[in-house]
């Protein structure tokens, strides 16, 4: 069996992303290593034992490959990653109350309800909830 163990999202600033993804979105830190020279290696994951074998790497987004990719995805209005939630509207209200900007408010899209937020470090992130 093959399973996803780690995926990444390119970010403008790893330390700022780490704070946003943990303090605001509610992820837990899985790995935080100082690589020297101001470089950090940081992974986060779902809290409370959910998906214990899946990590999100907060990848530095500078460089000749990452920069054009990130810019193109953002300009196209595409999310860099999609997170599942139990209640999109409740998360929207909670996060908006914390000052998170949402270019797309909750809306029904076929079999799901989605919203898109700005993660403050260069990405659009989609929240998705299956319609019941």
PDB file of C-alpha atoms in Angstrom:
ATOM      1  CA  UNK A   1       0.000   0.000   0.000  1.00  0.00           C
ATOM      2  CA  UNK A   2       1.225   3.489  -0.846  1.00  0.00           C
ATOM      3  CA  UNK A   3       0.099   6.392   1.341  1.00  0.00           C
ATOM      4  CA  UNK A   4       0.869  10.098   1.404  1.00  0.00           C
ATOM      5  CA  UNK A   5       3.341  10.788   4.234  1.00  0.00           C
ATOM      6  CA  UNK A   6       4.232  14.410   3.533  1.00  0.00           C
ATOM      7  CA  UNK A   7       3.237  17.094   1.116  1.00  0.00           C
ATOM      8  CA  UNK A   8       4.354  20.689   0.974  1.00  0.00           C
ATOM      9  CA  UNK A   9       3.123  24.194   0.429  1.00  0.00           C
ATOM     10  CA  UNK A  10       5.494  26.965  -0.643  1.00  0.00           C
ATOM     11  CA  UNK A  11       5.452  29.944   1.723  1.00  0.00           C
ATOM     12  CA  UNK A  12       6.988  33.440   1.779  1.00  0.00           C
ATOM     13  CA  UNK A  13       8.238  33.113   5.341  1.00  0.00           C
ATOM     14  CA  UNK A  14       8.509  29.762   7.153  1.00  0.00           C
ATOM     15  CA  UNK A  15       8.396  31.231  10.680  1.00  0.00           C
ATOM     16  CA  UNK A  16       5.346  33.386   9.857  1.00  0.00           C
ATOM     17  CA  UNK A  17       3.670  30.419   8.149  1.00  0.00           C
ATOM     18  CA  UNK A  18       4.378  28.231  11.176  1.00  0.00           C
ATOM     19  CA  UNK A  19       2.647  30.743  13.448  1.00  0.00           C
ATOM     20  CA  UNK A  20      -0.361  31.078  11.110  1.00  0.00           C
ATOM     21  CA  UNK A  21      -0.824  27.358  10.543  1.00  0.00           C
ATOM     22  CA  UNK A  22      -0.562  26.537  14.267  1.00  0.00           C
ATOM     23  CA  UNK A  23      -1.943  29.590  16.097  1.00  0.00           C
ATOM     24  CA  UNK A  24      -4.711  30.462  13.614  1.00  0.00           C
ATOM     25  CA  UNK A  25      -5.588  27.296  11.695  1.00  0.00           C
ATOM     26  CA  UNK A  26      -4.988  24.988  14.658  1.00  0.00           C
ATOM     27  CA  UNK A  27      -2.432  22.550  13.292  1.00  0.00           C
ATOM     28  CA  UNK A  28       0.205  21.111  15.630  1.00  0.00           C
ATOM     29  CA  UNK A  29       3.945  21.272  15.107  1.00  0.00           C
ATOM     30  CA  UNK A  30       5.375  17.910  14.083  1.00  0.00           C
ATOM     31  CA  UNK A  31       8.963  18.968  13.304  1.00  0.00           C
ATOM     32  CA  UNK A  32      10.731  22.292  13.844  1.00  0.00           C
ATOM     33  CA  UNK A  33      14.470  22.278  13.169  1.00  0.00           C
ATOM     34  CA  UNK A  34      16.845  25.194  12.813  1.00  0.00           C
ATOM     35  CA  UNK A  35      18.918  24.401   9.732  1.00  0.00           C
ATOM     36  CA  UNK A  36      21.344  27.277  10.384  1.00  0.00           C
ATOM     37  CA  UNK A  37      21.655  30.579   8.592  1.00  0.00           C
ATOM     38  CA  UNK A  38      18.085  31.499   9.503  1.00  0.00           C
ATOM     39  CA  UNK A  39      16.615  28.522   7.621  1.00  0.00           C
ATOM     40  CA  UNK A  40      13.916  26.427   9.286  1.00  0.00           C
ATOM     41  CA  UNK A  41      12.560  22.982   8.488  1.00  0.00           C
ATOM     42  CA  UNK A  42       8.983  22.919   9.757  1.00  0.00           C
ATOM     43  CA  UNK A  43       6.170  20.420   9.363  1.00  0.00           C
ATOM     44  CA  UNK A  44       2.685  20.649  10.823  1.00  0.00           C
ATOM     45  CA  UNK A  45      -0.202  18.226  11.002  1.00  0.00           C
ATOM     46  CA  UNK A  46      -3.741  17.752  12.163  1.00  0.00           C
ATOM     47  CA  UNK A  47      -4.118  18.018  15.943  1.00  0.00           C
ATOM     48  CA  UNK A  48      -5.218  15.451  18.505  1.00  0.00           C
ATOM     49  CA  UNK A  49      -3.885  12.384  16.718  1.00  0.00           C
ATOM     50  CA  UNK A  50      -5.927  12.856  13.551  1.00  0.00           C
ATOM     51  CA  UNK A  51      -3.873  11.766  10.527  1.00  0.00           C
ATOM     52  CA  UNK A  52      -0.749  11.042  12.625  1.00  0.00           C
ATOM     53  CA  UNK A  53       1.252   9.841   9.616  1.00  0.00           C
ATOM     54  CA  UNK A  54       0.544  12.867   7.402  1.00  0.00           C
ATOM     55  CA  UNK A  55       2.639  16.048   7.588  1.00  0.00           C
ATOM     56  CA  UNK A  56       2.526  19.364   5.739  1.00  0.00           C
ATOM     57  CA  UNK A  57       5.970  20.797   5.029  1.00  0.00           C
ATOM     58  CA  UNK A  58       6.090  24.603   5.092  1.00  0.00           C
ATOM     59  CA  UNK A  59       8.543  24.903   2.216  1.00  0.00           C
ATOM     60  CA  UNK A  60      10.514  28.101   1.515  1.00  0.00           C
ATOM     61  CA  UNK A  61       8.943  29.574  -1.610  1.00  0.00           C
ATOM     62  CA  UNK A  62      11.872  31.462  -3.039  1.00  0.00           C
ATOM     63  CA  UNK A  63      13.779  30.270  -6.080  1.00  0.00           C
ATOM     64  CA  UNK A  64      13.511  29.872  -9.847  1.00  0.00           C
ATOM     65  CA  UNK A  65      11.022  26.990  -9.664  1.00  0.00           C
ATOM     66  CA  UNK A  66       8.860  27.956  -6.707  1.00  0.00           C
ATOM     67  CA  UNK A  67       8.387  31.672  -7.436  1.00  0.00           C
ATOM     68  CA  UNK A  68       6.819  31.354 -10.922  1.00  0.00           C
ATOM     69  CA  UNK A  69       4.729  28.371  -9.817  1.00  0.00           C
ATOM     70  CA  UNK A  70       3.361  30.183  -6.747  1.00  0.00           C
ATOM     71  CA  UNK A  71       2.678  33.378  -8.664  1.00  0.00           C
ATOM     72  CA  UNK A  72       0.835  31.513 -11.444  1.00  0.00           C
ATOM     73  CA  UNK A  73      -1.308  29.488  -9.051  1.00  0.00           C
ATOM     74  CA  UNK A  74      -2.237  32.580  -7.034  1.00  0.00           C
ATOM     75  CA  UNK A  75      -2.967  34.728 -10.115  1.00  0.00           C
ATOM     76  CA  UNK A  76      -5.242  31.963 -11.418  1.00  0.00           C
ATOM     77  CA  UNK A  77      -7.133  32.066  -8.111  1.00  0.00           C
ATOM     78  CA  UNK A  78      -6.357  28.412  -7.408  1.00  0.00           C
ATOM     79  CA  UNK A  79      -5.863  27.051  -3.911  1.00  0.00           C
ATOM     80  CA  UNK A  80      -2.391  25.750  -3.100  1.00  0.00           C
ATOM     81  CA  UNK A  81      -3.964  23.059  -0.927  1.00  0.00           C
ATOM     82  CA  UNK A  82      -7.418  21.964   0.238  1.00  0.00           C
ATOM     83  CA  UNK A  83      -8.206  21.205   3.887  1.00  0.00           C
ATOM     84  CA  UNK A  84     -11.295  19.251   4.894  1.00  0.00           C
ATOM     85  CA  UNK A  85     -13.389  20.595   7.745  1.00  0.00           C
ATOM     86  CA  UNK A  86     -16.551  19.412   9.486  1.00  0.00           C
ATOM     87  CA  UNK A  87     -18.313  22.773   9.143  1.00  0.00           C
ATOM     88  CA  UNK A  88     -17.066  25.325   6.605  1.00  0.00           C
ATOM     89  CA  UNK A  89     -19.395  28.064   7.795  1.00  0.00           C
ATOM     90  CA  UNK A  90     -18.326  27.685  11.446  1.00  0.00           C
ATOM     91  CA  UNK A  91     -14.627  27.739  10.472  1.00  0.00           C
ATOM     92  CA  UNK A  92     -15.262  30.755   8.257  1.00  0.00           C
ATOM     93  CA  UNK A  93     -16.811  32.665  11.174  1.00  0.00           C
ATOM     94  CA  UNK A  94     -14.071  31.580  13.618  1.00  0.00           C
ATOM     95  CA  UNK A  95     -11.223  32.476  11.273  1.00  0.00           C
ATOM     96  CA  UNK A  96     -12.807  35.718  10.113  1.00  0.00           C
ATOM     97  CA  UNK A  97     -13.088  36.671  13.782  1.00  0.00           C
ATOM     98  CA  UNK A  98      -9.316  36.162  14.035  1.00  0.00           C
ATOM     99  CA  UNK A  99      -8.756  38.551  11.120  1.00  0.00           C
ATOM    100  CA  UNK A 100      -8.265  35.987   8.334  1.00  0.00           C
ATOM    101  CA  UNK A 101      -9.162  37.315   4.881  1.00  0.00           C
ATOM    102  CA  UNK A 102     -11.457  35.255   2.667  1.00  0.00           C
ATOM    103  CA  UNK A 103     -11.451  36.020  -1.081  1.00  0.00           C
ATOM    104  CA  UNK A 104     -14.282  33.467  -1.354  1.00  0.00           C
ATOM    105  CA  UNK A 105     -16.972  33.201   1.300  1.00  0.00           C
ATOM    106  CA  UNK A 106     -18.661  29.823   1.888  1.00  0.00           C
ATOM    107  CA  UNK A 107     -20.544  28.601  -1.143  1.00  0.00           C
ATOM    108  CA  UNK A 108     -21.956  25.371  -2.478  1.00  0.00           C
ATOM    109  CA  UNK A 109     -19.991  23.787  -5.300  1.00  0.00           C
ATOM    110  CA  UNK A 110     -21.593  20.553  -6.414  1.00  0.00           C
ATOM    111  CA  UNK A 111     -21.267  17.978  -3.621  1.00  0.00           C
ATOM    112  CA  UNK A 112     -19.216  20.239  -1.309  1.00  0.00           C
ATOM    113  CA  UNK A 113     -19.349  23.565   0.510  1.00  0.00           C
ATOM    114  CA  UNK A 114     -16.122  25.529   0.100  1.00  0.00           C
ATOM    115  CA  UNK A 115     -14.471  28.749   1.194  1.00  0.00           C
ATOM    116  CA  UNK A 116     -11.068  30.169   0.229  1.00  0.00           C
ATOM    117  CA  UNK A 117      -8.778  31.995   2.636  1.00  0.00           C
ATOM    118  CA  UNK A 118      -5.494  33.878   2.317  1.00  0.00           C
ATOM    119  CA  UNK A 119      -2.807  32.220   4.465  1.00  0.00           C
ATOM    120  CA  UNK A 120      -0.790  35.497   4.759  1.00  0.00           C
ATOM    121  CA  UNK A 121       2.331  33.829   3.304  1.00  0.00           C
ATOM    122  CA  UNK A 122       1.460  33.812  -0.395  1.00  0.00           C
ATOM    123  CA  UNK A 123      -1.228  31.172  -0.796  1.00  0.00           C
ATOM    124  CA  UNK A 124      -4.921  30.714  -1.214  1.00  0.00           C
ATOM    125  CA  UNK A 125      -6.197  27.801   0.880  1.00  0.00           C
ATOM    126  CA  UNK A 126      -9.533  26.108   0.289  1.00  0.00           C
ATOM    127  CA  UNK A 127     -11.662  24.706   3.088  1.00  0.00           C
ATOM    128  CA  UNK A 128     -14.069  21.980   1.955  1.00  0.00           C
ATOM    129  CA  UNK A 129     -16.956  20.167   3.592  1.00  0.00           C
ATOM    130  CA  UNK A 130     -19.024  17.419   1.957  1.00  0.00           C
ATOM    131  CA  UNK A 131     -22.700  18.330   1.748  1.00  0.00           C
ATOM    132  CA  UNK A 132     -24.874  16.012   3.761  1.00  0.00           C
TER     133      UNK A 132
END
